[in-house]
Tab-separated table of C-alpha atoms and ligand atoms in Angstrom:
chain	number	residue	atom	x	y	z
A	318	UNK	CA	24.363	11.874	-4.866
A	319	UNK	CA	27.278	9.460	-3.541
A	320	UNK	CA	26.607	7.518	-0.706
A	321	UNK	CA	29.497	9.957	1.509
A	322	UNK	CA	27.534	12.909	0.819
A	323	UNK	CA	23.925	11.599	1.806
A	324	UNK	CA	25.445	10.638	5.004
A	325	UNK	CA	26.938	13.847	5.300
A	326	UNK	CA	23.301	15.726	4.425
A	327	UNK	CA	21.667	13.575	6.552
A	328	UNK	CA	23.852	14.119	9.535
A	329	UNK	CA	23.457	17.771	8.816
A	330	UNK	CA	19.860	18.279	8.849
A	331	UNK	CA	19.224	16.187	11.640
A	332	UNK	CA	21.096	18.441	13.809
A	333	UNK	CA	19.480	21.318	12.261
A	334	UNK	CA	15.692	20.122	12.831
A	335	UNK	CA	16.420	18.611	16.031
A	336	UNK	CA	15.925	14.995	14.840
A	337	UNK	CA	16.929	11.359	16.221
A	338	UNK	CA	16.611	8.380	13.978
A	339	UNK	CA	15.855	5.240	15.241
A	340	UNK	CA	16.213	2.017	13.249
A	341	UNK	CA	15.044	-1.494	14.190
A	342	UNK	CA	17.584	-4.551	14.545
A	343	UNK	CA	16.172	-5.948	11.371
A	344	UNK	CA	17.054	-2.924	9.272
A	345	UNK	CA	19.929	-2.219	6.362
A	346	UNK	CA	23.071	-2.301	7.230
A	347	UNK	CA	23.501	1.104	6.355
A	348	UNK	CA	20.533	2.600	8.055
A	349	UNK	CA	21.600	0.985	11.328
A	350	UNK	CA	25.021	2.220	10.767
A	351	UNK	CA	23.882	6.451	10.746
A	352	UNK	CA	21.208	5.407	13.687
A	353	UNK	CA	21.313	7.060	16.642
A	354	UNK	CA	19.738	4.222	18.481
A	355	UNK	CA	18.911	0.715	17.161
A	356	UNK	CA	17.036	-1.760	18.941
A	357	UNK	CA	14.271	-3.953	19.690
A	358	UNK	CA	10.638	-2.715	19.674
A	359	UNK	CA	11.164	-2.351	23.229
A	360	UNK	CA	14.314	-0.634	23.048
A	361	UNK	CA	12.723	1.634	20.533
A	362	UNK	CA	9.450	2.917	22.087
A	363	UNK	CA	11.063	3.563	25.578
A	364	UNK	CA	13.644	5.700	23.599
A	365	UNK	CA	10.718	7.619	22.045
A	366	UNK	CA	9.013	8.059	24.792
A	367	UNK	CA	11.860	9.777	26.718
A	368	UNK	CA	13.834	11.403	23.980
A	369	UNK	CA	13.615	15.409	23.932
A	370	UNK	CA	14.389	15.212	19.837
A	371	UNK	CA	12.094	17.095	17.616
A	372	UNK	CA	11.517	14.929	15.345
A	373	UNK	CA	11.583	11.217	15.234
A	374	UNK	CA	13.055	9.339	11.635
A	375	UNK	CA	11.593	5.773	12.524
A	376	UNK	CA	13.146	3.549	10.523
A	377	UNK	CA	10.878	-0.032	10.653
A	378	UNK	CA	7.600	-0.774	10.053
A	379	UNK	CA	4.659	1.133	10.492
A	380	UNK	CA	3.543	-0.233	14.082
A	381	UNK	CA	6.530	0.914	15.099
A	382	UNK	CA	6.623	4.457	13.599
A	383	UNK	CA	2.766	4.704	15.090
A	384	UNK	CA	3.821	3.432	18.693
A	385	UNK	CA	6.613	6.611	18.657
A	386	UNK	CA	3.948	9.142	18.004
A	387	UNK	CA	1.140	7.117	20.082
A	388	UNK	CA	3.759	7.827	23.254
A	389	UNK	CA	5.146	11.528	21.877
A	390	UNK	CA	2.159	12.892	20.411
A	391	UNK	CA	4.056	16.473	20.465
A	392	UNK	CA	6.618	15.477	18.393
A	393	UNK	CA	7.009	14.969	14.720
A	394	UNK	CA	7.421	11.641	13.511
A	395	UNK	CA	8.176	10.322	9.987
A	396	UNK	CA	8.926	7.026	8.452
A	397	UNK	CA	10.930	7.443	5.577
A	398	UNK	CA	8.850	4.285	3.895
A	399	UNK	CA	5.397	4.440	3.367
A	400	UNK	CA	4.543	1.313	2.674
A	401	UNK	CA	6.830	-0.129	5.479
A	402	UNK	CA	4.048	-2.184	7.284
A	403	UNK	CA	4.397	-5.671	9.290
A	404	UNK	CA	1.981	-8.558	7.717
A	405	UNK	CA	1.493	-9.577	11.200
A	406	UNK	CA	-0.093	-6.381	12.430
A	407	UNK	CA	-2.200	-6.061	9.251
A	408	UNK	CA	-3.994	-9.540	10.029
A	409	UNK	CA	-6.083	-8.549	12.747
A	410	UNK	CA	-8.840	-5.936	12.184
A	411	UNK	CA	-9.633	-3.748	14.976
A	412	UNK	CA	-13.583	-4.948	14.373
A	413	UNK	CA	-11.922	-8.457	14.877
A	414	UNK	CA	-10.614	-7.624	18.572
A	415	UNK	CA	-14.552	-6.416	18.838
A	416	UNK	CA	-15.823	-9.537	18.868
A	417	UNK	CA	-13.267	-11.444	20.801
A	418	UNK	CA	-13.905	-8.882	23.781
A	419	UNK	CA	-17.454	-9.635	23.547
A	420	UNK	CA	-16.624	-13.636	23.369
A	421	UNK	CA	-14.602	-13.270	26.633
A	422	UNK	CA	-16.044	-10.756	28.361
A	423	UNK	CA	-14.030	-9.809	31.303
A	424	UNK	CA	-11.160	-11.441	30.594
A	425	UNK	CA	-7.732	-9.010	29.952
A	426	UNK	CA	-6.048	-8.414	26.490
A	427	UNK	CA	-2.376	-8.271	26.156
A	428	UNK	CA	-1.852	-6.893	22.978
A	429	UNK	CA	1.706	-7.426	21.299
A	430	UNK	CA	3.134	-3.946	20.379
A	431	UNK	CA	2.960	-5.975	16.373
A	432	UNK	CA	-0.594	-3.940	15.875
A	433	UNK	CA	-2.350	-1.196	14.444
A	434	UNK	CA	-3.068	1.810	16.973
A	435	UNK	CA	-7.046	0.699	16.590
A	436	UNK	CA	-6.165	-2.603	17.970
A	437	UNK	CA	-4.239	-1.227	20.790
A	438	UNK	CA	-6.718	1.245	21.425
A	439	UNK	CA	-9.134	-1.914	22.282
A	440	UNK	CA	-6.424	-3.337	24.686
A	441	UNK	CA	-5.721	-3.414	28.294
A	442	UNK	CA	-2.236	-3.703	28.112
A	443	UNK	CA	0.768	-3.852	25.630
A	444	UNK	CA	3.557	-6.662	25.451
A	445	UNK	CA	6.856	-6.984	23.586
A	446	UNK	CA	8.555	-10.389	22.761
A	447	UNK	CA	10.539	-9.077	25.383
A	448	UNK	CA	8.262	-8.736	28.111
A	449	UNK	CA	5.544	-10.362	27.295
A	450	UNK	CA	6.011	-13.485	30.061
A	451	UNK	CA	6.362	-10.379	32.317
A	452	UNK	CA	3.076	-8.388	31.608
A	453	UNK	CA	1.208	-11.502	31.472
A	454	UNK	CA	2.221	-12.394	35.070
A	455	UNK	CA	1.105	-8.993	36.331
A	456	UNK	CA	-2.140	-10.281	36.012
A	457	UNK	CA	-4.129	-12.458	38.484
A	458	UNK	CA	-6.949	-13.344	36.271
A	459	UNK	CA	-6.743	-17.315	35.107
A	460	UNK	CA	-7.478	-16.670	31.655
A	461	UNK	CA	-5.484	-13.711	29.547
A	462	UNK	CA	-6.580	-13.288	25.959
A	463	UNK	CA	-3.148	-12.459	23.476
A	464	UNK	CA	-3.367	-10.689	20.484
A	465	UNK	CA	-2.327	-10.743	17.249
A	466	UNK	CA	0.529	-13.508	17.767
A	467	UNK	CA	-0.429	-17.276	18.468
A	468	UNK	CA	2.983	-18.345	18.369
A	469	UNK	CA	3.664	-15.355	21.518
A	470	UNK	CA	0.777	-16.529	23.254
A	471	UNK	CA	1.584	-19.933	23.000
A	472	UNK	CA	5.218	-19.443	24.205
A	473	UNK	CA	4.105	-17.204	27.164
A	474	UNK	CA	1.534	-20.213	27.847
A	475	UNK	CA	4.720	-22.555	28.917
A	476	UNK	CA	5.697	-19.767	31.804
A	477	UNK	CA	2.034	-19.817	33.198
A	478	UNK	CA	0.843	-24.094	33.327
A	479	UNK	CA	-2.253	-22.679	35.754
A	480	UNK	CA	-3.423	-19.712	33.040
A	481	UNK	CA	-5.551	-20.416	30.257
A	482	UNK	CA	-3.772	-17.864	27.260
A	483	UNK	CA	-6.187	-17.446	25.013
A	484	UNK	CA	-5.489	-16.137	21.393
A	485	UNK	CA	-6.029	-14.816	17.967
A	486	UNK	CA	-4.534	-16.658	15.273
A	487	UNK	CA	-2.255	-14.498	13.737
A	488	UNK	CA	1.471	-15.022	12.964
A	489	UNK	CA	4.752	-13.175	11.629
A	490	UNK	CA	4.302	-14.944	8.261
A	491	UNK	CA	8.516	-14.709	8.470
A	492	UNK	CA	9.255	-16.399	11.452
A	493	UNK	CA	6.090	-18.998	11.466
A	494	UNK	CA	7.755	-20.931	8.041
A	495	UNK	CA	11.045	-21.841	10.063
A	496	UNK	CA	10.285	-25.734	10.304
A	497	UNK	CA	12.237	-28.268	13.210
A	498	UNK	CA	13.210	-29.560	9.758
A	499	UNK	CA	15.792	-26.707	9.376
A	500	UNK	CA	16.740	-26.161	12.861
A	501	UNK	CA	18.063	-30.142	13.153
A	502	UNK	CA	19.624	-29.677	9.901
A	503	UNK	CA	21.497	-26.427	10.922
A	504	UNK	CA	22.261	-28.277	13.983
A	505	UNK	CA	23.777	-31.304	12.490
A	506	UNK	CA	25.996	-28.808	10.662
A	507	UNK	CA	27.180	-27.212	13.075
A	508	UNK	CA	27.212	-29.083	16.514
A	509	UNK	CA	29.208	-26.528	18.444
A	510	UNK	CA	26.433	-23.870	18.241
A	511	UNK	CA	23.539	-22.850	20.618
A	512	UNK	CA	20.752	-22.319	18.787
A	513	UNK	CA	18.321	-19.098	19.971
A	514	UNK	CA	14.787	-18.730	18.947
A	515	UNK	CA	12.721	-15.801	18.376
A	516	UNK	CA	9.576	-16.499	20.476
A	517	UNK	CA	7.273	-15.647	17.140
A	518	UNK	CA	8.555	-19.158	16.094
A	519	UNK	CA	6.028	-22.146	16.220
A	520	UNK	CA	6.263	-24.160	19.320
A	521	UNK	CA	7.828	-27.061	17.709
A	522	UNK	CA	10.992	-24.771	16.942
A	523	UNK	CA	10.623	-23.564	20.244
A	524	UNK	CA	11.035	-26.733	21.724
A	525	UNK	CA	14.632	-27.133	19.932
A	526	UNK	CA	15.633	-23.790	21.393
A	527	UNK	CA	18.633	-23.294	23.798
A	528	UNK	CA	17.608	-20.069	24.498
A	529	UNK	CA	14.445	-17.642	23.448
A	530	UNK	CA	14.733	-14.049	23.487
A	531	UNK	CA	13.752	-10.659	21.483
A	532	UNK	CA	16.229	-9.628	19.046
A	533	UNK	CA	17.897	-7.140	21.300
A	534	UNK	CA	17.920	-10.197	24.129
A	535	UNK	CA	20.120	-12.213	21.047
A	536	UNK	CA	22.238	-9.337	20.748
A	537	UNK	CA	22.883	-9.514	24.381
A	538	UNK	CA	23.024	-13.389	24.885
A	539	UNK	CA	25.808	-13.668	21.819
A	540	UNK	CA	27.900	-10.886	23.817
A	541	UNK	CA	27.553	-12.062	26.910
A	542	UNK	CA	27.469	-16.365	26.610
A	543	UNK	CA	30.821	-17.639	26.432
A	544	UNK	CA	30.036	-19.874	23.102
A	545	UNK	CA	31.765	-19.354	19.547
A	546	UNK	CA	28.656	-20.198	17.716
A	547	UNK	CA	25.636	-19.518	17.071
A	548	UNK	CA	22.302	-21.007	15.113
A	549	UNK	CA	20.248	-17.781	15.049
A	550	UNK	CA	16.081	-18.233	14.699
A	551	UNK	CA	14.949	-14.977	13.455
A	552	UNK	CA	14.606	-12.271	10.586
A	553	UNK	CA	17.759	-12.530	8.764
A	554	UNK	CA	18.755	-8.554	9.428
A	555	UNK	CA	19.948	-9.603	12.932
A	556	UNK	CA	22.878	-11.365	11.750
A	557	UNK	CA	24.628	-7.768	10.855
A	558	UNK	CA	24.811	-6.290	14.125
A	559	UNK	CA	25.663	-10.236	15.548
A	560	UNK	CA	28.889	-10.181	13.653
A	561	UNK	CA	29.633	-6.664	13.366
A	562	UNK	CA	29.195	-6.331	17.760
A	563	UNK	CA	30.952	-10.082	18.137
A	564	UNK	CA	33.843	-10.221	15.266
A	565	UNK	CA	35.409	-13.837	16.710
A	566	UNK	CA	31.982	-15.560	16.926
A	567	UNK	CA	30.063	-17.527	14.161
A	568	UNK	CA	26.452	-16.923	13.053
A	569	UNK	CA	24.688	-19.120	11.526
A	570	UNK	CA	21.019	-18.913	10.089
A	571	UNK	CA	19.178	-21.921	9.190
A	572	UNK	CA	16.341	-21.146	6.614
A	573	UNK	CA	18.352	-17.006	5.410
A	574	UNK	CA	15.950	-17.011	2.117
A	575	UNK	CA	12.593	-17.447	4.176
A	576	UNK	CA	12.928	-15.645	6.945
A	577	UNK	CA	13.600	-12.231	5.191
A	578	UNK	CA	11.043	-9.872	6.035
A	579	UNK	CA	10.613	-7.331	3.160
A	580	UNK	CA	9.181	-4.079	4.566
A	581	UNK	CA	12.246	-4.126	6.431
A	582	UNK	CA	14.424	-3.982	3.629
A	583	UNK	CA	13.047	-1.052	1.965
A	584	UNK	CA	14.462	2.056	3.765
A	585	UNK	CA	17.500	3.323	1.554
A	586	UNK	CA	19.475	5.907	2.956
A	587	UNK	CA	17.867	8.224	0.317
A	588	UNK	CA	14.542	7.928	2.236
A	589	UNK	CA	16.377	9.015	5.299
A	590	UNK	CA	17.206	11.791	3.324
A	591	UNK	CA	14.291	12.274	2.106
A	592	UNK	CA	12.333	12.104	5.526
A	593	UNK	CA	14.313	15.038	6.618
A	594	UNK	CA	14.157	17.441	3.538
A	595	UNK	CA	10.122	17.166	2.861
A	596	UNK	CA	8.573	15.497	6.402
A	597	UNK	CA	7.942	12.343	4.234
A	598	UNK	CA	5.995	10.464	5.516
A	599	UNK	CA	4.410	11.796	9.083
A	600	UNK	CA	2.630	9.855	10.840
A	601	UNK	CA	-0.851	11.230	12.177
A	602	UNK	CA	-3.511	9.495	14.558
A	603	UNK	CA	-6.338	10.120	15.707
A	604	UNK	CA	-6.604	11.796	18.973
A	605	UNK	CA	-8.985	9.681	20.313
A	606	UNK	CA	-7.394	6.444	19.229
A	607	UNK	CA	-4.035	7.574	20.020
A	608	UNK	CA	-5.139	8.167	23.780
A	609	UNK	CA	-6.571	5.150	23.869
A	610	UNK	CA	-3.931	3.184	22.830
A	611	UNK	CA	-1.291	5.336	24.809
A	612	UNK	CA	-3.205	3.602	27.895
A	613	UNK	CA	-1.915	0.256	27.147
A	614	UNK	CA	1.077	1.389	25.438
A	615	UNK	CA	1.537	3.043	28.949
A	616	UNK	CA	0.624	0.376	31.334
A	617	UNK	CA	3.483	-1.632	29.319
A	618	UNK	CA	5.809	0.806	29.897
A	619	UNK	CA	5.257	0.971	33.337
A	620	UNK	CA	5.573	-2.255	34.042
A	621	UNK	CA	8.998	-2.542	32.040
B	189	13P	P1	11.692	-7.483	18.543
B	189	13P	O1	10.869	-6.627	19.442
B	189	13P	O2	12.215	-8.715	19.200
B	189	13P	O3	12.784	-6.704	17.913
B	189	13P	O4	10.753	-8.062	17.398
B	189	13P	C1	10.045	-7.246	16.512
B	189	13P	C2	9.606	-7.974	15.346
B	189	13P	O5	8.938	-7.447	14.494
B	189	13P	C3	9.992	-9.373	15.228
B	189	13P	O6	9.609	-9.859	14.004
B	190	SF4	FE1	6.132	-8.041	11.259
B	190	SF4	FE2	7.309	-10.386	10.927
B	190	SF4	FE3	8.272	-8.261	9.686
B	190	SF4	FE4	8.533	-8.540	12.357
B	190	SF4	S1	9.472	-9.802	10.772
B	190	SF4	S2	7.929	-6.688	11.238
B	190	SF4	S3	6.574	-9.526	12.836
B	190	SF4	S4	6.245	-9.180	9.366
């Protein structure tokens, strides 16, 4: 089928079952072009949570697709990739979280949305990149335990000099390989640009960073800073809705072939097709762990 007439399918049987797609900032081109929302994870769970749709086509990784149904258990919700999962997420075993609970007992866990519905299910609260310096300072307690990024945790750790952030070591494999190395270099290029930093980035990259934000906060500093250019610290798939929303400014990436995370890539408009004509794939949890994990999914939203 030609590209024109998947579209048109698409756009047909989503009004027909009742369906929304979401699609993450990282996503194809394409896919964010037929979304009805894209965003950041942020962006995207509040949207599931208060959407009256049907059916929800997540386009993204699995956490994501699981942290629509964990908040709209009523609804259907499919990911059009199966084997769309985040490497971060997978590093950190639920039995894992287990033991770090019983090495700080007492002590609360801010879980980054990055996880598997076990894992959140064993949390007090969720975070975002976007929030996170914000749900951490809800809390009086001196020490705060953050799971599964160390990079996050260490970059919430600069907001909060008398907290002790404790935390896993687990990383976005993508974002942890951009090196200073690469962030001079792109600077030296290009002089004129402001360089933003995802906060999943080591500290060191951090440090060079004119601004830090979540992927929808980049979106929103580019539109809204009065600078031409732009050195751009995260997953590759950002720089597409950059340009496309900002036609007269420059984006620049410094390390494109690294920081390409695949999972993200894989959704092809046939998928979306797909999703709609045979409810592949649907996500299903377990009541109890869904409940669970709604908590702190909940207590996040809340606070947002
Ligand atoms: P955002 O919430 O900033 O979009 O980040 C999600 C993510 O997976 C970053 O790698
Ligand atoms: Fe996970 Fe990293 Fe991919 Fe984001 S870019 S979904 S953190 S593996």
């Amino acid at each position: 089928m030609e590209k024109e007439r998947i579209i048109e399918r698409i756009m047909e049987l989503k009004e027909k079952r009742k369906a929304i797609i979401l699609a993450h900032n990282y996503q194809p081109p394409e896919i964010q072009d037929i979304a009805d929302l894209r965003g950041d994870s942020l962006e995207l769970s509040l949207k599931a949570s208060q959407t009256d749709a049907e059916v929800i086509v997540f386009c993204g990784v699995f956490f994501m697709a699981e942290t629509a149904k964990i908040v709209s258990p009523q609804k259907k919700v499919l990911i059009p990739v199966a084997g769309a999962c985040c490497d971060m997420a997978n590093m950190l075993p639920p039995e894992e979280v287990v033991k770090l609970r019983e090495k700080y007992p007492g002590v609360p866990v801010v879980t980054y949305v990055n996880s598997t519905a076990e894992v959140k299910a064993l949390s007090d609260v969720c975070c975002t990149s976007a929030n996170a310096v914000k749900i951490v300072g809800t809390f009086s307690d001196k020490r705060i335990l953050m799971l599964p990024d160390m990079n996050l945790a260490r970059y919430v750790q600069r907001f909060y000099p008398d907290k002790e952030i404790l935390y896993f070591e687990g990383f976005c494999p993508f974002h942890h390989m951009l090196t200073p190395e690469e962030v001079l270099s792109a600077k030296k290029a290009h002089p004129k640009a402001v360089f933003i930093a995802h906060p999943e980035c080591q500290p060191e990259v951090i440090d060079l960073a004119d601004y830090v934000a979540s992927t929808s906060g980049m979106l929103r500093l580019a539109k809204e800073l009065p600078y031409e250019e732009f050195i751009i610290g995260t997953e590759i798939g950002l720089l597409y809705p950059l340009s496309k929303e900002n036609p007269q400014k420059k984006f620049y990436h410094p390390a494109p072939e690294k920081m390409l995370c695949p999972s993200m890539k894989k959704t092809r408009l046939e998928d979306v097709l797909n999703a709609l004509e045979r409810d592949e794939f649907e996500v299903i949890l377990d009541e109890e762990i869904r409940k669970k994990a709604y908590q702190a999914v909940k207590r996040m939203l809340e606070i947002v």
